[in-house]
Tab-separated table of C-alpha atoms in Angstrom:
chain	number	residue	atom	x	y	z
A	24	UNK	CA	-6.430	22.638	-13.109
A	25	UNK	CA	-5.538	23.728	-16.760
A	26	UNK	CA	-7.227	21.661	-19.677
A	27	UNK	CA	-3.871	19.526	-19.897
A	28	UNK	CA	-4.420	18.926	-16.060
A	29	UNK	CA	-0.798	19.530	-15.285
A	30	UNK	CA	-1.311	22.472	-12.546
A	31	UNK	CA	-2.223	22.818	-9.078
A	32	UNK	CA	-3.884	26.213	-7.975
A	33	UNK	CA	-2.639	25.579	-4.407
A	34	UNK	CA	-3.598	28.661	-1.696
A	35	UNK	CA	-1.561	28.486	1.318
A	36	UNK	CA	-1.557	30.551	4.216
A	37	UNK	CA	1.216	33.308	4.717
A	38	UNK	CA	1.677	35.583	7.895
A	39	UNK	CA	2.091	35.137	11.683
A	40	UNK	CA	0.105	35.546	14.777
A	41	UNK	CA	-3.212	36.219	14.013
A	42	UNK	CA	-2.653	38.417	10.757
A	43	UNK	CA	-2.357	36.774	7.476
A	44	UNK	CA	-3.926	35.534	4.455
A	45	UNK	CA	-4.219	33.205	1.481
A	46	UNK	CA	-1.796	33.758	-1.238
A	47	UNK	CA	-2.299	31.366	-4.286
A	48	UNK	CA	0.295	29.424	-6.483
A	49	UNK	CA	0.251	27.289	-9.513
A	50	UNK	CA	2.573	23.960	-8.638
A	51	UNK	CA	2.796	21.279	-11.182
A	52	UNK	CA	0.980	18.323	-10.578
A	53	UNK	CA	2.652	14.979	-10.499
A	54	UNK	CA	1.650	11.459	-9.823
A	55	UNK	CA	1.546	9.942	-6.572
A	56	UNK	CA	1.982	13.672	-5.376
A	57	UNK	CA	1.103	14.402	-1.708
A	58	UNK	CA	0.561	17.535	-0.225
A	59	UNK	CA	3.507	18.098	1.895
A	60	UNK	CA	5.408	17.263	-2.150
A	61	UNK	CA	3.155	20.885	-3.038
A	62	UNK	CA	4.669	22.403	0.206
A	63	UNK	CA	8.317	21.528	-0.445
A	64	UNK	CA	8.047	21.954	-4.219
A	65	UNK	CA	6.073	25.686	-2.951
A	66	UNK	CA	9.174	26.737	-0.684
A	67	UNK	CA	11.832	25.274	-3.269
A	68	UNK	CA	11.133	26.775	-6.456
A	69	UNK	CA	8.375	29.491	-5.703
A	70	UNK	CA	8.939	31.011	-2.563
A	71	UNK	CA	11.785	30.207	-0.009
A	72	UNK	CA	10.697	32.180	2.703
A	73	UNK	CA	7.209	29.893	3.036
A	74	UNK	CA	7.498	28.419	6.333
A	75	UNK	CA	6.356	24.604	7.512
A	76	UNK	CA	7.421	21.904	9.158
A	77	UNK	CA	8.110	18.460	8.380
A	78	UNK	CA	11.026	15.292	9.079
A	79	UNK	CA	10.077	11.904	8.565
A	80	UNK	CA	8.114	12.134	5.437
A	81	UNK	CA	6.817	8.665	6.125
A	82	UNK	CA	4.187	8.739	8.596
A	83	UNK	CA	5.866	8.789	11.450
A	84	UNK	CA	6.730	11.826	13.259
A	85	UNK	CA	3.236	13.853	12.791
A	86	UNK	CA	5.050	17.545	12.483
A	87	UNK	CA	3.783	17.981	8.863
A	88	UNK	CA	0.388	17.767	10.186
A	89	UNK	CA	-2.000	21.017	8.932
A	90	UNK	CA	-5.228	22.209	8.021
A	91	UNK	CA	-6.066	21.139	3.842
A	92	UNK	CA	-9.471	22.104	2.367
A	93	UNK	CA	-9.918	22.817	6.646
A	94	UNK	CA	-9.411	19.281	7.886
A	95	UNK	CA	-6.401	18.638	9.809
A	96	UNK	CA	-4.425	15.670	8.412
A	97	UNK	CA	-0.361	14.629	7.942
A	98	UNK	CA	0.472	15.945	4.990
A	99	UNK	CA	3.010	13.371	4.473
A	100	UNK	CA	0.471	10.729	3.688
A	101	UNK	CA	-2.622	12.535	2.029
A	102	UNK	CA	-2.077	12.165	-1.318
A	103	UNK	CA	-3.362	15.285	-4.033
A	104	UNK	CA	-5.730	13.159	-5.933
A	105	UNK	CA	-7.668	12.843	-2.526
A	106	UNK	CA	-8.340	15.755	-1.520
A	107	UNK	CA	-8.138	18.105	-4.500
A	108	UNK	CA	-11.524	19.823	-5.703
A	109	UNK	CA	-11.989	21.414	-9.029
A	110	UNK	CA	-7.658	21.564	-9.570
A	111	UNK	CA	-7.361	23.818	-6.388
A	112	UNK	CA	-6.164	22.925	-3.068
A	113	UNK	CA	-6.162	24.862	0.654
A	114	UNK	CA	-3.312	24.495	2.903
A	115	UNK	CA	-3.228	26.138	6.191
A	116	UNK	CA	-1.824	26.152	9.665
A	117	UNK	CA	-3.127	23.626	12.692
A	118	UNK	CA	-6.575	24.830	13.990
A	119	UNK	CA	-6.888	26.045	17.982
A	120	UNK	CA	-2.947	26.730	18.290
A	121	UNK	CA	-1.216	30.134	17.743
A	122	UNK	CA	0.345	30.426	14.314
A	123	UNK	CA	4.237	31.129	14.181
A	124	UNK	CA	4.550	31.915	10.384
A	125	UNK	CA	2.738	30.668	7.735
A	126	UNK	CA	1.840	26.805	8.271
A	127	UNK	CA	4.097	26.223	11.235
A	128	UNK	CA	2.082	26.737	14.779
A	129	UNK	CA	3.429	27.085	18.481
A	130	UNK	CA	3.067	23.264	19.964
A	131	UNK	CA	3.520	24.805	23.443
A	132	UNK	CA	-0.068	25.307	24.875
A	133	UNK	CA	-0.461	21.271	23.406
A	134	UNK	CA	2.191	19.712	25.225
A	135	UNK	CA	1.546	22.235	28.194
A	136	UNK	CA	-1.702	20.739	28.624
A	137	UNK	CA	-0.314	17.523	28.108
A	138	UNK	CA	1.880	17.956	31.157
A	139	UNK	CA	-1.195	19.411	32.969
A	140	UNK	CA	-3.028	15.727	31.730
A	141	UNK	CA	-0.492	14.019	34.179
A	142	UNK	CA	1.130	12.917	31.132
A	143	UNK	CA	4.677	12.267	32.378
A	144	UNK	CA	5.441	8.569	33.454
A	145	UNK	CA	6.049	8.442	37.262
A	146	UNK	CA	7.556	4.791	38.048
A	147	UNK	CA	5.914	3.199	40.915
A	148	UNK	CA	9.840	0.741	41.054
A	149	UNK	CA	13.265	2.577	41.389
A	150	UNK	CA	16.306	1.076	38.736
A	151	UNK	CA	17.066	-0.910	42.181
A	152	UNK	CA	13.974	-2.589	42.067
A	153	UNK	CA	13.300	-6.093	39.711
A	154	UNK	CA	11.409	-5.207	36.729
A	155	UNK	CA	8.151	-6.905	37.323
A	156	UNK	CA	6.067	-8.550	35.099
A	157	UNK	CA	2.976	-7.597	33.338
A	158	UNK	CA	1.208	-9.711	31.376
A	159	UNK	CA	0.068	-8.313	27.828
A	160	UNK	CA	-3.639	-10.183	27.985
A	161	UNK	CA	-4.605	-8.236	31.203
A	162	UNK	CA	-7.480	-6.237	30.441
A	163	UNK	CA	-5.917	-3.405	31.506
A	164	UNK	CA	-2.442	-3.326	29.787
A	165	UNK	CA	-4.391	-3.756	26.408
A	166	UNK	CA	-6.509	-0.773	27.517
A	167	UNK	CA	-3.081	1.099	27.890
A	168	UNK	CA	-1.773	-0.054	24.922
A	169	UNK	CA	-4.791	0.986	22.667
A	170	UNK	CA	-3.300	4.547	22.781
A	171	UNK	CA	0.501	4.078	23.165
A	172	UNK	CA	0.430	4.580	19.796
A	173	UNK	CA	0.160	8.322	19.952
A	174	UNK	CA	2.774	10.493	18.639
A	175	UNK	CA	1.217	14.119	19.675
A	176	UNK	CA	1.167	14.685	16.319
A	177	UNK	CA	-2.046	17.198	17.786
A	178	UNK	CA	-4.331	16.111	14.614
A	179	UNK	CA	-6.878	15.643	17.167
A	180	UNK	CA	-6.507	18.946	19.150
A	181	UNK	CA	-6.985	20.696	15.631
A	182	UNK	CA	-9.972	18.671	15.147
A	183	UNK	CA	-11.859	19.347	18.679
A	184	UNK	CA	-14.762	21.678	18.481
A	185	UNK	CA	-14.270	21.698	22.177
A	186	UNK	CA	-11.242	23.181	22.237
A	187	UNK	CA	-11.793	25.621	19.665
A	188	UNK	CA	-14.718	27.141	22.290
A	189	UNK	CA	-12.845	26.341	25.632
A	190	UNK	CA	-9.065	27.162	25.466
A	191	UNK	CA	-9.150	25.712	29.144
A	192	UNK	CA	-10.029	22.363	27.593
A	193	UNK	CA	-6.888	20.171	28.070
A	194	UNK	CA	-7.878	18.583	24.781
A	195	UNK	CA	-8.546	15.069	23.403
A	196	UNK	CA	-4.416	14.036	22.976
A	197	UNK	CA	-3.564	15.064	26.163
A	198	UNK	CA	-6.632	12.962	28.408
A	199	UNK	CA	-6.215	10.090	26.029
A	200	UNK	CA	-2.350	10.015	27.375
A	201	UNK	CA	-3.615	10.194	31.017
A	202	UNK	CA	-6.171	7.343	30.247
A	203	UNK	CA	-2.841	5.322	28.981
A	204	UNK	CA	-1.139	5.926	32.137
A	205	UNK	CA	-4.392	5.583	34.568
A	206	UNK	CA	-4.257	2.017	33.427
A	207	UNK	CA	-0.347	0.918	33.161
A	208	UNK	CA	0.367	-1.220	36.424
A	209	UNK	CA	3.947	0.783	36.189
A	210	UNK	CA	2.448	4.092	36.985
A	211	UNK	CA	3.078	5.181	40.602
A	212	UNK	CA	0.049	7.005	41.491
A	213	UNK	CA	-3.439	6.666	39.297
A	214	UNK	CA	-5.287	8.949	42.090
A	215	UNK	CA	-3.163	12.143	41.279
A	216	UNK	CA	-4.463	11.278	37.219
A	217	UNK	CA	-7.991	11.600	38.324
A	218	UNK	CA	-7.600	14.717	40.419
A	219	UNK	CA	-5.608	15.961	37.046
A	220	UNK	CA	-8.436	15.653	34.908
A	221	UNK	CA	-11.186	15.974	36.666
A	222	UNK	CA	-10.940	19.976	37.203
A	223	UNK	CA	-11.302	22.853	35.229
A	224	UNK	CA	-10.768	21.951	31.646
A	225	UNK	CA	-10.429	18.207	32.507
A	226	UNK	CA	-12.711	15.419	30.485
A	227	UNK	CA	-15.322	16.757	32.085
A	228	UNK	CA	-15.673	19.254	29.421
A	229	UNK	CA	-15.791	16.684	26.416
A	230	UNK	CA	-19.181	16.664	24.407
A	231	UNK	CA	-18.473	13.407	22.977
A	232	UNK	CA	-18.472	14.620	19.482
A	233	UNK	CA	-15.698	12.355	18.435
A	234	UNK	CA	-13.706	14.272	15.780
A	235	UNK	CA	-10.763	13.591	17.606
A	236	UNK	CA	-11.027	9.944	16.812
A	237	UNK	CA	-12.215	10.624	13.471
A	238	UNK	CA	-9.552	11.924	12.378
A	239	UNK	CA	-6.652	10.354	14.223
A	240	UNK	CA	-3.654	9.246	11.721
A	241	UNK	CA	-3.181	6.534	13.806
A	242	UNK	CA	-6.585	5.030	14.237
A	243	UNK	CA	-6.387	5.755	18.031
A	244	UNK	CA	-9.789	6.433	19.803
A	245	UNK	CA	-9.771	9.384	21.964
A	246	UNK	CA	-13.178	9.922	22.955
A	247	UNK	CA	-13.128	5.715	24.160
A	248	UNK	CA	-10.592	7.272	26.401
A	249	UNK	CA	-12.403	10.370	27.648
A	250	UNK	CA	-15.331	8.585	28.495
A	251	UNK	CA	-12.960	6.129	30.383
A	252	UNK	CA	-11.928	9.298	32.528
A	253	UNK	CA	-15.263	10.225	33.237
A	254	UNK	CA	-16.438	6.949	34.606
A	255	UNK	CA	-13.818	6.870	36.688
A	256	UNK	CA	-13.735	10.237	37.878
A	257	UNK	CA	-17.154	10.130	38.867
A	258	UNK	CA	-16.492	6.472	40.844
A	259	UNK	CA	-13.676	7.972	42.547
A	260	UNK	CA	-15.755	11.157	43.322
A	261	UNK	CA	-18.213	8.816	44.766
A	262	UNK	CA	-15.990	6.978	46.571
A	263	UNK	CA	-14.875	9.861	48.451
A	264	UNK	CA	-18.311	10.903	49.185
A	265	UNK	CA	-18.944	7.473	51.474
């Protein structure tokens, strides 16, 4: 920052694909300023053609997530005074997903894997059928409800180690979903979940790190729900073995 402390020196990442680099830019600094306010205030008055995503701006939605100082976080709700180090800033792209342009990446191999996860909702009652009732104290509906709360805002994906090494790794959003669904009394058929995740690039592969729930928006708890899949993974293999 200048001696007045009234600039930003803000490097963001520009290019697409794999090629690219930092280019720096002096924003003004404001109070209560968050990051995605440097973005917008970046592509408004310095440079139109910078390219990001964002809609809510209230913590919501999750598609301003990115990379600053190389921690993925929603840049809606991390404020500058946070995170800033010496005046300067780094803003950059999600981690472990291919990079469109500039900060905006392709969600496609996330919510591919997602789909892979068994993450769609398959009723086990047709519209026909009396909506039955679940009670919200059994143990497993609050299980399922721990991580309803996710929003694939992919926060965690960027944060996996595991994934960065194992692009086959369906990834910490994705097997937290199937954990949801594994124990909701309205899913059709838990067994196909297991045989989901259990293969190449299923939960499996986790090494229990926990960055994912680290550094979930949301206070969700990933790994809790990996480790969830493997136990039952394993008593289901088991199972099959008698």
């Amino acid at each position: 920052m200048t001696a007045q402390n009234d600039t930003l020196e803000v490097s963001v990442w520009r290019g697409s694909g794999v090629a690219g680099q930092f280019e720096i830019f002096e924003v003004p600094a404001k109070d209560n300023q968050t990051i995605l306010d440097v973005v917008s205030w970046i592509q408004h008055y310095a440079d139109a053609t910078l390219t990001y995503r964002f809609a809510c701006r209230v913590g919501m939605c999750g598609s301003c997530a990115m990379m600053v100082n190389g921690r993925p976080r929603w840049t809606c709700r991390t404020h500058v005074k946070k995170v800033l180090n010496g005046g300067k800033v780094e803003i950059g792209p999600l981690r472990n997903l291919p990079v469109i342009k500039d900060l905006a990446v392709d969600m496609d191999p996330f919510f591919d894997k997602w789909v892979a996860a068994g993450g769609a909702h398959t009723p086990s009652a047709s519209r026909a059928d009396p909506i039955p009732a679940i009670d919200p104290g059994d143990h497993n509906r609050q299980v399922a409800s721990a991580g309803i709360e996710c929003i694939n805002c992919s926060v965690c994906y960027a944060a996996c180690d595991t994934v960065a090494g194992n692009p086959d790794y369906l990834g910490p959003a994705a097997l937290q979903r199937a954990w949801t669904l594994y124990n909701d009394a309205k899913h059709e058929d838990r067994t196909d979940i297991l045989a989901s995740v259990s293969g190449t690039g299923g939960c499996h592969n986790c090494h229990s790190m926990g960055s994912c729930t680290v550094f979930c928006p949301n206070d969700l708890d990933p790994m809790s729900a990996i480790a969830g899949l493997k136990r039952e993974t394993a008593r289901n293999f088991l199972r099959r073995r008698k």
